Amino acid sequence: MSVEAQLNNIVKTQGAVHLTLIDPDSQSPVIAGSMAELAAKGGTDAIMVGGSTGAGGTVLDQTLKAIKEHTDLPTILFPASAGGVSVHADAIFFMSLLNSRDVNYITANQAMGAPLVKKFGVEAISMAYIIIEPGGTVGWVGDARLIPRKKPALAVAYALAGKYMGMHYIYLEAGSGAERPVSTAMVGAVKQSVGEETKVIVGGGIRTGEIAGMLVKAGADMIVTGTVVEQVSDIKSKISELVDAIKQ
Ligand code: 1GP
């Protein structure tokens, strides 16, 4: 079964997916491997690997290899550029930053990376990436025209554009480490407009089960957490808290 089909099946049978994001630039590959193992024990569904800066080349390959040695969970690339492609991943979020001002983040890196994705046989999962205030590092790096927190209609417009362009997943991103995640009102409006088939991913600033649960209740199909895994001493318990809060 493809990774996309596995994720969609989890949404169908368990209500929502939890994704753990590991940034290869934040720790050694060995530590990344043990973080993934603990996240798997806590019940996460897949490991995303990527980051806005310093997440390519050997460090990316070695991080993926270490993660693979410690868990059987699917690994999904979360690239910032064509340099974020690796032969060692199962899948890649093949994403376009729809509200960027820079063509490099909308189509050019995608074109440069596509032949590698094909050559490596990595499964491409099409995704519309939309950055909401405050946007953080990725908002700056991706030169995003940030969608105001209180303007759900603008997020809906971009999400629908992504759906009509054939993207299967819509990712609402507040930026890694954001003080607050995307609002439940925005998540609800986007989910209602794109419908059941198009999956809505929410990430950035999610730190507790309570918040993750509220976002899923509002309409999120998948929740991404990254920073919290780097900050807590007991990774397994924190992931369990998040997973328990979003599963049916
Ligand atoms: C960043 O949405 C992800 O791209 C995760 O954000 O690090 O705040 O969990 P956090």
Short mmCIF file of C-alpha atoms and ligand atoms in Angstrom, two decimals:
data_model
loop_
_atom_site.label_atom_id
_atom_site.label_comp_id
_atom_site.label_asym_id
_atom_site.label_seq_id
_atom_site.Cartn_x
_atom_site.Cartn_y
_atom_site.Cartn_z
CA MET A 1 0.00 0.00 0.00
CA SER A 2 1.29 3.49 -0.80
CA VAL A 3 2.14 5.83 2.09
CA GLU A 4 -0.68 8.14 0.99
CA ALA A 5 -3.17 5.27 1.08
CA GLN A 6 -1.89 4.25 4.53
CA LEU A 7 -2.35 7.78 5.87
CA ASN A 8 -5.81 8.11 4.33
CA ASN A 9 -6.78 4.77 5.80
CA ILE A 10 -5.71 5.92 9.27
CA VAL A 11 -7.86 9.06 8.87
CA LYS A 12 -10.79 6.85 7.87
CA THR A 13 -10.43 4.28 10.64
CA GLN A 14 -8.95 6.31 13.51
CA GLY A 15 -10.21 9.83 12.82
CA ALA A 16 -6.83 11.51 12.38
CA VAL A 17 -3.12 11.02 11.72
CA HIS A 18 -0.25 12.20 13.90
CA LEU A 19 3.01 13.07 12.13
CA THR A 20 6.29 13.64 13.96
CA LEU A 21 8.59 16.13 12.24
CA ILE A 22 12.32 15.66 12.70
CA ASP A 23 14.62 18.43 11.47
CA PRO A 24 18.00 16.92 10.50
CA ASP A 25 19.65 20.23 11.39
CA SER A 26 18.56 20.08 15.05
CA GLN A 27 20.42 16.99 16.31
CA SER A 28 22.78 14.23 15.26
CA PRO A 29 21.47 11.32 13.16
CA VAL A 30 21.92 8.99 16.16
CA ILE A 31 19.71 11.17 18.35
CA ALA A 32 17.18 11.52 15.51
CA GLY A 33 16.99 7.73 15.33
CA SER A 34 16.19 7.38 19.01
CA MET A 35 13.67 10.26 18.84
CA ALA A 36 11.86 8.42 16.02
CA GLU A 37 11.88 5.19 18.01
CA LEU A 38 10.32 6.89 21.04
CA ALA A 39 7.77 8.70 18.86
CA ALA A 40 6.82 5.34 17.33
CA LYS A 41 6.38 3.87 20.80
CA GLY A 42 4.14 6.83 21.65
CA GLY A 43 1.92 5.94 18.69
CA THR A 44 2.86 8.44 15.97
CA ASP A 45 1.86 7.33 12.47
CA ALA A 46 4.80 8.48 10.32
CA ILE A 47 8.01 10.48 10.51
CA MET A 48 8.44 13.65 8.44
CA VAL A 49 12.02 14.68 7.79
CA GLY A 50 13.02 18.18 6.71
CA GLY A 51 13.63 21.76 7.74
CA SER A 52 14.02 25.26 6.34
CA THR A 53 17.81 25.40 6.72
CA GLY A 54 20.64 22.86 6.69
CA ALA A 55 18.47 19.81 6.00
CA GLY A 56 20.08 18.38 2.87
CA GLY A 57 22.96 16.26 1.66
CA THR A 58 24.78 13.81 3.91
CA VAL A 59 23.08 14.97 7.11
CA LEU A 60 19.65 14.31 5.55
CA ASP A 61 20.68 10.87 4.24
CA GLN A 62 22.26 9.82 7.54
CA THR A 63 19.29 11.05 9.55
CA LEU A 64 16.90 9.03 7.38
CA LYS A 65 19.09 5.93 7.62
CA ALA A 66 19.21 6.21 11.42
CA ILE A 67 15.42 6.66 11.59
CA LYS A 68 14.94 3.61 9.35
CA GLU A 69 17.19 1.54 11.62
CA HIS A 70 15.03 2.38 14.63
CA THR A 71 11.47 2.18 13.29
CA ASP A 72 9.36 0.64 10.53
CA LEU A 73 7.15 3.72 10.28
CA PRO A 74 6.88 5.43 6.88
CA THR A 75 9.35 8.29 6.35
CA ILE A 76 8.13 11.33 4.41
CA LEU A 77 10.41 14.09 3.15
CA PHE A 78 9.35 17.65 3.96
CA PRO A 79 11.71 19.55 1.66
CA ALA A 80 12.60 23.23 1.64
CA SER A 81 14.16 22.95 -1.81
CA ALA A 82 15.33 20.46 -4.46
CA GLY A 83 18.16 19.70 -2.00
CA GLY A 84 15.64 18.09 0.35
CA VAL A 85 15.24 14.95 -1.80
CA SER A 86 16.79 11.71 -0.53
CA VAL A 87 16.84 8.15 -1.83
CA HIS A 88 16.40 6.87 1.73
CA ALA A 89 12.80 8.13 2.25
CA ASP A 90 9.60 6.26 1.44
CA ALA A 91 7.67 9.31 0.25
CA ILE A 92 7.93 13.06 -0.26
CA PHE A 93 5.40 15.78 0.32
CA PHE A 94 5.64 17.16 -3.21
CA MET A 95 4.56 20.62 -2.25
CA SER A 96 4.09 24.06 -3.69
CA LEU A 97 4.14 27.08 -1.38
CA LEU A 98 1.07 28.63 -2.93
CA ASN A 99 1.28 31.99 -1.16
CA SER A 100 4.97 32.59 -1.85
CA ARG A 101 6.08 35.61 -3.89
CA ASP A 102 9.04 33.63 -5.17
CA VAL A 103 8.63 31.32 -8.16
CA ASN A 104 11.45 29.15 -6.75
CA TYR A 105 9.11 27.96 -3.98
CA ILE A 106 6.07 27.60 -6.22
CA THR A 107 7.44 25.63 -9.19
CA ALA A 108 11.21 25.94 -9.79
CA ASN A 109 12.57 23.81 -6.94
CA GLN A 110 9.82 21.32 -7.76
CA ALA A 111 11.07 21.09 -11.37
CA MET A 112 14.70 20.68 -10.27
CA GLY A 113 13.75 18.03 -7.71
CA ALA A 114 11.24 16.05 -9.78
CA PRO A 115 13.79 14.03 -11.84
CA LEU A 116 15.49 12.96 -8.59
CA VAL A 117 12.17 11.88 -7.08
CA LYS A 118 11.60 9.73 -10.17
CA LYS A 119 15.14 8.36 -10.23
CA PHE A 120 15.04 7.44 -6.53
CA GLY A 121 11.56 5.90 -6.74
CA VAL A 122 10.27 8.02 -3.86
CA GLU A 123 6.45 8.21 -3.68
CA ALA A 124 5.24 11.76 -4.40
CA ILE A 125 2.28 13.00 -2.37
CA SER A 126 0.92 16.22 -3.86
CA MET A 127 0.38 18.99 -1.37
CA ALA A 128 -0.58 22.66 -1.27
CA TYR A 129 1.50 24.42 1.36
CA ILE A 130 -0.04 27.59 2.79
CA ILE A 131 1.67 29.73 5.40
CA ILE A 132 -0.39 31.62 7.94
CA GLU A 133 0.78 34.33 10.38
CA PRO A 134 3.19 34.35 12.17
CA GLY A 135 4.93 32.03 9.69
CA GLY A 136 8.29 31.83 11.47
CA THR A 137 11.47 30.84 9.68
CA VAL A 138 9.71 29.06 6.84
CA GLY A 139 7.58 32.14 6.17
CA TRP A 140 10.72 34.24 5.80
CA VAL A 141 12.75 31.68 3.84
CA GLY A 142 9.80 30.93 1.54
CA ASP A 143 9.05 34.65 1.02
CA ALA A 144 5.40 34.01 1.85
CA ARG A 145 2.71 36.65 1.69
CA LEU A 146 1.46 35.50 5.10
CA ILE A 147 -2.26 34.92 5.42
CA PRO A 148 -3.59 36.94 8.38
CA ARG A 149 -4.67 34.71 11.29
CA LYS A 150 -8.11 36.28 11.33
CA LYS A 151 -8.85 35.90 7.60
CA PRO A 152 -10.06 32.31 7.13
CA ALA A 153 -11.58 33.24 3.76
CA LEU A 154 -8.09 33.85 2.34
CA ALA A 155 -6.91 30.42 3.52
CA VAL A 156 -10.04 28.90 1.99
CA ALA A 157 -9.29 30.61 -1.34
CA TYR A 158 -5.75 29.19 -1.47
CA ALA A 159 -6.90 25.76 -0.26
CA LEU A 160 -9.56 25.56 -2.96
CA ALA A 161 -7.02 26.67 -5.56
CA GLY A 162 -4.76 23.81 -4.42
CA LYS A 163 -7.62 21.33 -4.61
CA TYR A 164 -8.64 22.48 -8.09
CA MET A 165 -5.03 22.21 -9.25
CA GLY A 166 -5.16 18.56 -8.22
CA MET A 167 -3.39 18.59 -4.88
CA HIS A 168 -4.54 15.90 -2.48
CA TYR A 169 -3.35 17.45 0.76
CA ILE A 170 -3.60 21.03 2.07
CA TYR A 171 -1.07 22.00 4.77
CA LEU A 172 -1.93 25.01 6.96
CA GLU A 173 1.39 26.09 8.49
CA ALA A 174 1.78 28.64 11.31
CA GLY A 175 5.58 28.17 11.34
CA SER A 176 7.69 25.92 13.51
CA GLY A 177 7.67 27.06 17.13
CA ALA A 178 4.78 29.52 16.60
CA GLU A 179 3.30 30.90 19.81
CA ARG A 180 -0.16 29.80 18.69
CA PRO A 181 -1.24 27.37 15.99
CA VAL A 182 -3.61 28.20 13.15
CA SER A 183 -7.07 29.00 14.55
CA THR A 184 -9.81 26.40 14.78
CA ALA A 185 -12.06 28.78 12.83
CA MET A 186 -9.62 28.76 9.90
CA VAL A 187 -9.15 24.98 10.02
CA GLY A 188 -12.92 24.47 10.08
CA ALA A 189 -13.54 26.83 7.18
CA VAL A 190 -10.85 25.17 5.05
CA LYS A 191 -12.04 21.63 5.80
CA GLN A 192 -15.64 22.52 5.05
CA SER A 193 -14.70 24.00 1.69
CA VAL A 194 -12.32 21.30 0.42
CA GLY A 195 -14.47 18.35 1.53
CA GLU A 196 -13.72 14.88 2.84
CA GLU A 197 -11.48 13.62 0.05
CA THR A 198 -8.88 16.40 0.31
CA LYS A 199 -6.95 16.01 3.55
CA VAL A 200 -6.13 18.99 5.76
CA ILE A 201 -2.80 18.97 7.62
CA VAL A 202 -2.18 21.47 10.42
CA GLY A 203 1.21 22.27 11.94
CA GLY A 204 3.21 24.92 13.77
CA GLY A 205 2.94 25.69 17.48
CA ILE A 206 0.99 22.60 18.53
CA ARG A 207 2.31 21.47 21.92
CA THR A 208 -0.52 19.80 23.85
CA GLY A 209 -3.08 17.07 23.35
CA GLU A 210 -5.82 19.52 24.21
CA ILE A 211 -4.91 21.87 21.33
CA ALA A 212 -4.33 18.97 18.91
CA GLY A 213 -7.76 17.55 19.83
CA MET A 214 -9.45 20.91 19.25
CA LEU A 215 -7.85 21.24 15.81
CA VAL A 216 -8.99 17.74 14.81
CA LYS A 217 -12.47 18.45 16.10
CA ALA A 218 -12.47 21.60 13.96
CA GLY A 219 -11.61 19.57 10.85
CA ALA A 220 -7.89 18.76 10.74
CA ASP A 221 -7.17 15.30 9.30
CA MET A 222 -3.50 15.30 10.25
CA ILE A 223 -1.53 17.00 13.00
CA VAL A 224 2.20 17.73 12.74
CA THR A 225 4.39 18.32 15.79
CA GLY A 226 8.11 18.96 15.70
CA THR A 227 9.47 21.41 18.27
CA VAL A 228 7.75 19.77 21.21
CA VAL A 229 9.65 16.52 20.53
CA GLU A 230 12.93 18.42 20.71
CA GLN A 231 11.96 20.10 23.98
CA VAL A 232 10.48 17.41 26.22
CA SER A 233 12.46 14.91 28.27
CA ASP A 234 9.86 12.14 27.87
CA ILE A 235 9.16 11.95 24.13
CA LYS A 236 7.06 8.79 24.32
CA SER A 237 4.62 10.28 26.88
CA LYS A 238 4.26 13.56 24.99
CA ILE A 239 3.53 11.77 21.72
CA SER A 240 1.05 9.48 23.52
CA GLU A 241 -0.73 12.55 24.90
CA LEU A 242 -1.01 14.07 21.41
CA VAL A 243 -2.02 10.79 19.74
CA ASP A 244 -4.61 9.88 22.38
CA ALA A 245 -6.23 13.29 22.01
CA ILE A 246 -6.76 12.99 18.26
CA LYS A 247 -7.73 9.35 17.76
CA GLN A 248 -11.34 8.17 17.87
C1 1GP B 1 6.75 23.05 11.12
O1 1GP B 1 4.44 22.62 11.27
C2 1GP B 1 5.68 22.13 11.60
O2 1GP B 1 6.84 23.01 9.74
C3 1GP B 1 5.84 21.80 13.05
O3 1GP B 1 5.82 22.94 13.89
O4 1GP B 1 7.84 22.69 15.31
O5 1GP B 1 5.93 24.13 16.05
O6 1GP B 1 5.70 21.65 16.03
P1 1GP B 1 6.34 22.85 15.40
#
